[in-house]
Amino acid sequence: MGSVVASMSMSLDGFVAGPDDEVDHVFAWHDAGRPGAGAGARADGAEVFPPGSLGSLVCGRRLFELTNAWGGRHPMGVPVVVVTHRVPDGWPRAGTPFTFVTDGVAGAVRRARELAGDRDVALATPSITRQCLALGLVDLIAVDLVPVLLGEGVPFFAGLAKAPLLLGTPAVVAGEGVTHLRYPVGR
C-alpha cells in the first residue's frame, strides 16, 4: 500500500494561495528553466511522486470548482476523489476521473487508497490535509517552500485540531526557486 502524502507549494510565511486564491507566486518555480517539463517533473530530482508512483488524489469540492474540474482531467492524470456534502449537478460525468464521496475525509481516503492500489495518494488542499492530520491518516508532508512572502491568503496549517504534531527529520533538497522539504508524520 502506498503512502498518503500532503503535498503543497507554500510561501515562506505559510500560505498556499493568495487572498483571492491566486497561486501564481507559489507555483512559479514549477517550470523555471525547464522547457517542456510535465506536471510533477522536477529539474532538481526532488519529485514527490516519481513517474508511476501516484495512484490517486483527494481534493475538496471548493478546489474542484475553483479549477473548473481541471477541464475534465487533472494534470497529474490520476483518479480524483472529491470530498463534498452534495454531488454537484451534472456530475459524475462519463469519461472523467472524478469520484464524489459524501461521507467525509476518512471515506475519501479509503476510496482513494482503493483506486491507487499500491501507489501513493496525494492530498491536494489545506482543509483536507488538516482533517486527515487530525484523523492520523497522513504519512508524509511534502512542502515545496517558495521564496516569497504573501502576507495573507490561504494558510496550509492554520487551525490544526491536534497540535503540536511532531514530525520526523526532514529530507531537504534545494532547487531553483524552491526548497523541497519532506517530513514523515509520526503516529
C-alpha positions as CSV (number, residue, x, y, z in Angstrom):
1,M,0.0,0.0,0.0
2,G,1.3,3.4,-0.9
3,S,1.6,6.5,1.4
4,V,-0.9,9.3,1.9
5,V,1.0,12.4,1.1
6,A,0.0,16.0,1.8
7,S,1.8,17.9,-0.9
8,M,1.6,21.7,-1.4
9,S,3.8,24.6,-2.7
10,M,3.9,27.2,0.1
11,S,5.2,30.7,0.6
12,L,7.8,31.3,3.3
13,D,5.1,32.8,5.5
14,G,2.9,29.7,5.3
15,F,0.4,30.4,2.5
16,V,-0.5,28.1,-0.4
17,A,-2.5,30.7,-2.2
18,G,-3.1,34.5,-2.0
19,P,-6.2,36.1,-0.6
20,D,-8.1,35.7,-3.8
21,D,-7.0,32.1,-4.3
22,E,-4.2,33.1,-6.7
23,V,-1.3,30.6,-6.9
24,D,1.0,32.3,-9.4
25,H,3.7,33.0,-6.9
26,V,3.7,29.7,-5.2
27,F,3.7,27.7,-8.5
28,A,6.2,29.9,-10.4
29,W,9.1,27.5,-9.6
30,H,7.3,24.6,-11.4
31,D,8.5,25.3,-14.9
32,A,11.5,27.5,-14.1
33,G,14.3,26.8,-16.6
34,R,12.6,23.5,-17.8
35,P,11.1,23.9,-21.2
36,G,8.6,21.1,-21.8
37,A,8.6,19.9,-18.2
38,G,5.5,17.9,-17.5
39,A,3.2,18.1,-14.4
40,G,5.1,16.9,-11.4
41,A,8.5,17.0,-13.1
42,R,11.4,18.4,-11.2
43,A,14.7,19.6,-12.7
44,D,16.4,19.0,-9.3
45,G,15.3,15.4,-9.0
46,A,13.1,16.1,-5.9
47,E,9.9,14.5,-7.3
48,V,7.3,14.0,-4.6
49,F,5.7,11.5,-6.9
50,P,8.2,9.8,-9.2
51,P,6.6,8.7,-12.5
52,G,4.1,5.9,-11.9
53,S,4.0,6.3,-8.1
54,L,0.9,8.4,-7.7
55,G,-2.3,6.4,-7.9
56,S,-5.0,9.0,-6.9
57,L,-5.6,12.4,-5.4
58,V,-8.1,13.7,-2.8
59,C,-9.4,17.3,-3.0
60,G,-12.4,19.2,-1.7
61,R,-15.4,20.5,-3.6
62,R,-14.1,24.1,-3.4
63,L,-10.9,23.3,-5.3
64,F,-12.8,21.1,-7.8
65,E,-15.0,24.2,-8.5
66,L,-12.2,26.7,-8.4
67,T,-10.3,24.8,-11.1
68,N,-13.5,24.1,-13.1
69,A,-12.7,20.4,-12.7
70,W,-9.4,20.9,-14.4
71,G,-11.2,20.8,-17.7
72,G,-12.3,17.2,-17.1
73,R,-8.8,15.8,-16.3
74,H,-6.4,16.5,-13.5
75,P,-2.9,17.5,-14.7
76,M,-1.4,14.5,-12.9
77,G,-3.6,12.1,-14.9
78,V,-4.9,10.1,-11.9
79,P,-8.3,9.5,-10.5
80,V,-9.5,12.3,-8.3
81,V,-11.7,11.7,-5.2
82,V,-13.7,14.9,-4.4
83,V,-15.0,15.3,-0.8
84,T,-18.3,17.0,-0.8
85,H,-21.6,17.2,1.2
86,R,-23.5,17.0,-2.1
87,V,-22.5,15.8,-5.5
88,P,-22.6,18.8,-7.9
89,D,-25.3,19.0,-10.5
90,G,-24.3,17.3,-13.7
91,W,-21.7,15.0,-12.1
92,P,-20.4,12.4,-12.2
93,R,-19.7,12.5,-16.0
94,A,-18.7,9.5,-18.1
95,G,-15.1,9.5,-19.2
96,T,-13.9,11.7,-16.4
97,P,-11.6,10.6,-13.5
98,F,-13.8,12.1,-10.7
99,T,-15.4,10.1,-7.8
100,F,-17.5,12.0,-5.3
101,V,-17.5,11.0,-1.7
102,T,-20.1,12.4,0.7
103,D,-19.2,10.6,3.9
104,G,-16.1,12.7,4.9
105,V,-12.4,12.6,4.5
106,A,-11.8,9.2,6.1
107,G,-14.2,7.7,3.4
108,A,-12.5,9.7,0.7
109,V,-9.0,8.5,1.7
110,R,-10.3,4.9,1.9
111,R,-11.8,5.3,-1.6
112,A,-8.6,6.9,-2.9
113,R,-6.5,4.1,-1.5
114,E,-8.7,1.6,-3.3
115,L,-8.2,3.5,-6.6
116,A,-4.5,3.9,-6.0
117,G,-3.8,0.2,-5.2
118,D,-0.1,0.0,-4.2
119,R,0.6,3.6,-5.3
120,D,0.5,6.8,-3.3
121,V,-2.5,9.1,-2.5
122,A,-2.0,12.8,-2.7
123,L,-3.9,15.3,-0.5
124,A,-4.5,18.4,-2.6
125,T,-5.9,21.1,-0.2
126,P,-5.1,22.6,3.2
127,S,-8.5,21.8,4.6
128,I,-8.4,18.1,3.6
129,T,-4.8,17.9,4.9
130,R,-5.8,19.4,8.3
131,Q,-8.7,17.0,8.6
132,C,-6.6,14.0,7.6
133,L,-3.9,15.0,10.1
134,A,-6.5,15.1,12.9
135,L,-7.6,11.6,11.9
136,G,-4.0,10.3,11.7
137,L,-4.3,9.5,8.0
138,V,-1.2,11.3,6.7
139,D,2.2,9.5,6.2
140,L,4.2,12.3,4.7
141,I,4.1,16.1,4.5
142,A,5.8,17.4,1.3
143,V,6.3,21.2,1.3
144,D,7.8,22.9,-1.7
145,L,8.9,26.1,0.0
146,V,9.0,29.1,-2.3
147,P,11.0,32.2,-1.5
148,V,8.1,34.6,-1.5
149,L,6.2,36.3,1.3
150,L,2.5,36.7,0.5
151,G,1.5,38.4,3.8
152,E,-2.0,36.9,3.6
153,G,-4.0,34.3,1.9
154,V,-4.9,30.6,2.3
155,P,-2.7,29.1,5.1
156,F,-1.5,25.5,4.9
157,F,-1.6,24.5,8.5
158,A,-3.6,27.1,10.4
159,G,-6.2,25.8,12.8
160,L,-4.9,22.2,13.4
161,A,-7.2,20.2,15.5
162,K,-4.4,18.3,17.1
163,A,-1.3,20.3,17.9
164,P,1.5,20.2,18.5
165,L,2.1,17.4,15.9
166,L,5.7,16.2,16.0
167,L,7.2,15.4,12.6
168,G,10.3,13.3,11.7
169,T,13.6,14.6,10.4
170,P,13.0,16.2,7.0
171,A,14.7,15.3,3.7
172,V,15.8,18.6,2.2
173,V,16.6,19.3,-1.5
174,A,17.4,22.8,-2.7
175,G,16.1,23.6,-6.1
176,E,15.9,26.6,-8.4
177,G,13.4,29.0,-6.7
178,V,12.2,26.3,-4.3
179,T,13.4,24.2,-1.3
180,H,11.7,20.8,-1.1
181,L,11.0,19.6,2.4
182,R,9.7,16.1,3.1
183,Y,8.6,15.3,6.7
184,P,7.5,11.9,7.8
185,V,4.5,12.1,10.1
186,G,4.8,10.2,13.4
187,R,1.9,8.2,14.7
